Amino acid sequence: MKKIFYFILVSLVGTAILTSCAKKADQPSAHDEFVASLTSADTTEVLNMCQEFFTKLSQGDKAGAIGMLSLSDSLGAVLPMTEEKSQQLTKQFSLFPVLDNHLISYTFGSAADNLMKFKVVFAKDEDGKEEAINFGLNPIRKDGKWYLTVRNAAGKVAL
């Protein structure tokens, strides 16, 4: 009788553990929920914003391009562009003018953590050899609107 009681007790505990694990696995993560909420219009909007940003830079309109940007912190808050960061970006785009750009990759992780990674060509020689750097933008969706941001934490701007 004791063996039957222990067998039933162990079976119930085992079933409870398996059931609780199965429920956790069925719940989608915040990442999965965010990605599922995106539409092709979201991707298109972000890519168009990035292209407008780089078009302004390639036309020499650094102020207009930087004016499109906001800052973001490690928590994903959208912050206004500071004068210091604006000057830093102006200097960066003066040292590395945008002659051309190519989208390398993009990932959407959450409303506040996304990455658009670009190869930015800043020089070409007579043979067509390109000198380039990588540059990343962090698009953030807040209240249904997309913002192009650069990360402000620890001075991270370029990737």
GROMACS .gro file of C-alpha atoms in nm:
model
  159
    1MET     CA    1   0.000   0.000   0.000
    2LYS     CA    2   0.285   0.235   0.086
    3LYS     CA    3   0.443   0.170  -0.254
    4ILE     CA    4   0.119   0.256  -0.433
    5PHE     CA    5   0.086   0.579  -0.232
    6TYR     CA    6   0.445   0.684  -0.317
    7PHE     CA    7   0.395   0.591  -0.681
    8ILE     CA    8   0.081   0.807  -0.705
    9LEU     CA    9   0.251   1.093  -0.519
   10VAL     CA   10   0.557   1.085  -0.749
   11SER     CA   11   0.329   1.062  -1.055
   12LEU     CA   12   0.127   1.366  -0.947
   13VAL     CA   13   0.441   1.571  -0.874
   14GLY     CA   14   0.593   1.468  -1.207
   15THR     CA   15   0.274   1.558  -1.394
   16ALA     CA   16   0.259   1.896  -1.219
   17ILE     CA   17   0.620   1.972  -1.314
   18LEU     CA   18   0.572   1.870  -1.676
   19THR     CA   19   0.249   2.068  -1.704
   20SER     CA   20   0.405   2.385  -1.563
   21CYS     CA   21   0.702   2.355  -1.801
   22ALA     CA   22   0.471   2.305  -2.098
   23LYS     CA   23   0.272   2.619  -2.011
   24LYS     CA   24   0.590   2.829  -1.994
   25ALA     CA   25   0.701   2.702  -2.333
   26ASP     CA   26   0.363   2.789  -2.488
   27GLN     CA   27   0.381   3.155  -2.382
   28PRO     CA   28   0.542   3.366  -2.654
   29SER     CA   29   0.836   3.585  -2.555
   30ALA     CA   30   0.827   3.964  -2.577
   31HIS     CA   31   1.058   3.936  -2.879
   32ASP     CA   32   0.821   3.694  -3.054
   33GLU     CA   33   0.519   3.914  -2.980
   34PHE     CA   34   0.695   4.227  -3.112
   35VAL     CA   35   0.820   4.059  -3.429
   36ALA     CA   36   0.474   3.912  -3.491
   37SER     CA   37   0.323   4.260  -3.462
   38LEU     CA   38   0.545   4.400  -3.739
   39THR     CA   39   0.414   4.437  -4.091
   40SER     CA   40   0.594   4.485  -4.419
   41ALA     CA   41   0.490   4.851  -4.392
   42ASP     CA   42   0.699   4.881  -4.072
   43THR     CA   43   1.006   4.740  -4.243
   44THR     CA   44   0.952   4.961  -4.548
   45GLU     CA   45   0.905   5.271  -4.333
   46VAL     CA   46   1.225   5.210  -4.139
   47LEU     CA   47   1.426   5.133  -4.452
   48ASN     CA   48   1.292   5.449  -4.621
   49MET     CA   49   1.386   5.659  -4.316
   50CYS     CA   50   1.737   5.514  -4.323
   51GLN     CA   51   1.769   5.579  -4.695
   52GLU     CA   52   1.652   5.940  -4.653
   53PHE     CA   53   1.911   5.982  -4.376
   54PHE     CA   54   2.193   5.853  -4.599
   55THR     CA   55   2.071   6.049  -4.902
   56LYS     CA   56   2.096   6.371  -4.700
   57LEU     CA   57   2.447   6.276  -4.588
   58SER     CA   58   2.561   6.189  -4.940
   59GLN     CA   59   2.428   6.528  -5.060
   60GLY     CA   60   2.631   6.702  -4.790
   61ASP     CA   61   2.333   6.793  -4.571
   62LYS     CA   62   2.482   6.677  -4.240
   63ALA     CA   63   2.258   6.904  -4.032
   64GLY     CA   64   1.945   6.774  -4.205
   65ALA     CA   65   2.051   6.412  -4.161
   66ILE     CA   66   2.147   6.453  -3.797
   67GLY     CA   67   1.821   6.641  -3.742
   68MET     CA   68   1.640   6.318  -3.831
   69LEU     CA   69   1.805   6.138  -3.538
   70SER     CA   70   1.723   6.105  -3.173
   71LEU     CA   71   1.923   5.940  -2.898
   72SER     CA   72   1.831   5.623  -2.714
   73ASP     CA   73   1.945   5.494  -2.380
   74SER     CA   74   2.001   5.138  -2.263
   75LEU     CA   75   1.632   5.111  -2.168
   76GLY     CA   76   1.514   5.215  -2.514
   77ALA     CA   77   1.388   5.561  -2.426
   78VAL     CA   78   1.381   5.812  -2.712
   79LEU     CA   79   1.578   6.119  -2.608
   80PRO     CA   80   1.632   6.448  -2.789
   81MET     CA   81   1.961   6.492  -2.975
   82THR     CA   82   2.212   6.679  -2.762
   83GLU     CA   83   2.439   6.951  -2.897
   84GLU     CA   84   2.741   6.747  -2.792
   85LYS     CA   85   2.627   6.435  -2.977
   86SER     CA   86   2.527   6.644  -3.280
   87GLN     CA   87   2.877   6.792  -3.294
   88GLN     CA   88   3.032   6.446  -3.253
   89LEU     CA   89   2.825   6.310  -3.544
   90THR     CA   90   2.901   6.616  -3.759
   91LYS     CA   91   3.273   6.559  -3.700
   92GLN     CA   92   3.237   6.188  -3.775
   93PHE     CA   93   3.058   6.252  -4.105
   94SER     CA   94   3.314   6.518  -4.195
   95LEU     CA   95   3.599   6.271  -4.142
   96PHE     CA   96   3.405   5.991  -4.313
   97PRO     CA   97   3.180   6.155  -4.575
   98VAL     CA   98   2.908   5.929  -4.714
   99LEU     CA   99   2.981   5.859  -5.080
  100ASP     CA  100   2.766   5.547  -5.086
  101ASN     CA  101   2.599   5.308  -4.843
  102HIS     CA  102   2.486   4.949  -4.847
  103LEU     CA  103   2.250   4.778  -4.606
  104ILE     CA  104   2.441   4.489  -4.449
  105SER     CA  105   2.171   4.353  -4.222
  106TYR     CA  106   1.880   4.443  -4.005
  107THR     CA  107   1.720   4.279  -3.706
  108PHE     CA  108   1.409   4.361  -3.512
  109GLY     CA  109   1.425   4.250  -3.150
  110SER     CA  110   1.180   4.466  -2.956
  111ALA     CA  111   1.016   4.805  -2.981
  112ALA     CA  112   1.335   4.958  -2.840
  113ASP     CA  113   1.612   4.726  -2.961
  114ASN     CA  114   1.655   4.698  -3.335
  115LEU     CA  115   1.959   4.728  -3.556
  116MET     CA  116   2.001   4.856  -3.908
  117LYS     CA  117   2.365   4.795  -3.999
  118PHE     CA  118   2.516   4.974  -4.300
  119LYS     CA  119   2.845   4.973  -4.483
  120VAL     CA  120   2.930   5.339  -4.546
  121VAL     CA  121   3.176   5.408  -4.828
  122PHE     CA  122   3.378   5.723  -4.754
  123ALA     CA  123   3.655   5.697  -5.016
  124LYS     CA  124   3.723   5.534  -5.353
  125ASP     CA  125   4.051   5.520  -5.542
  126GLU     CA  126   4.102   5.525  -5.920
  127ASP     CA  127   4.080   5.146  -5.935
  128GLY     CA  128   3.739   5.151  -5.766
  129LYS     CA  129   3.867   5.014  -5.436
  130GLU     CA  130   3.639   5.133  -5.156
  131GLU     CA  131   3.727   5.243  -4.806
  132ALA     CA  132   3.432   5.191  -4.573
  133ILE     CA  133   3.316   5.180  -4.214
  134ASN     CA  134   3.014   5.014  -4.056
  135PHE     CA  135   2.745   5.237  -3.909
  136GLY     CA  136   2.439   5.130  -3.716
  137LEU     CA  137   2.106   5.294  -3.650
  138ASN     CA  138   1.863   5.181  -3.381
  139PRO     CA  139   1.504   5.237  -3.498
  140ILE     CA  140   1.264   5.252  -3.205
  141ARG     CA  141   0.887   5.223  -3.224
  142LYS     CA  142   0.712   5.429  -2.961
  143ASP     CA  143   0.337   5.496  -2.954
  144GLY     CA  144   0.306   5.352  -3.305
  145LYS     CA  145   0.571   5.585  -3.453
  146TRP     CA  146   0.923   5.497  -3.566
  147TYR     CA  147   1.225   5.704  -3.460
  148LEU     CA  148   1.579   5.670  -3.594
  149THR     CA  149   1.814   5.676  -3.299
  150VAL     CA  150   2.178   5.633  -3.214
  151ARG     CA  151   2.268   5.484  -2.883
  152ASN     CA  152   2.376   5.734  -2.621
  153ALA     CA  153   2.508   5.489  -2.361
  154ALA     CA  154   2.886   5.510  -2.325
  155GLY     CA  155   2.910   5.725  -2.638
  156LYS     CA  156   2.817   5.438  -2.871
  157VAL     CA  157   2.735   5.578  -3.211
  158ALA     CA  158   2.908   5.375  -3.478
  159LEU     CA  159   2.924   4.997  -3.476
   0.00000   0.00000   0.00000
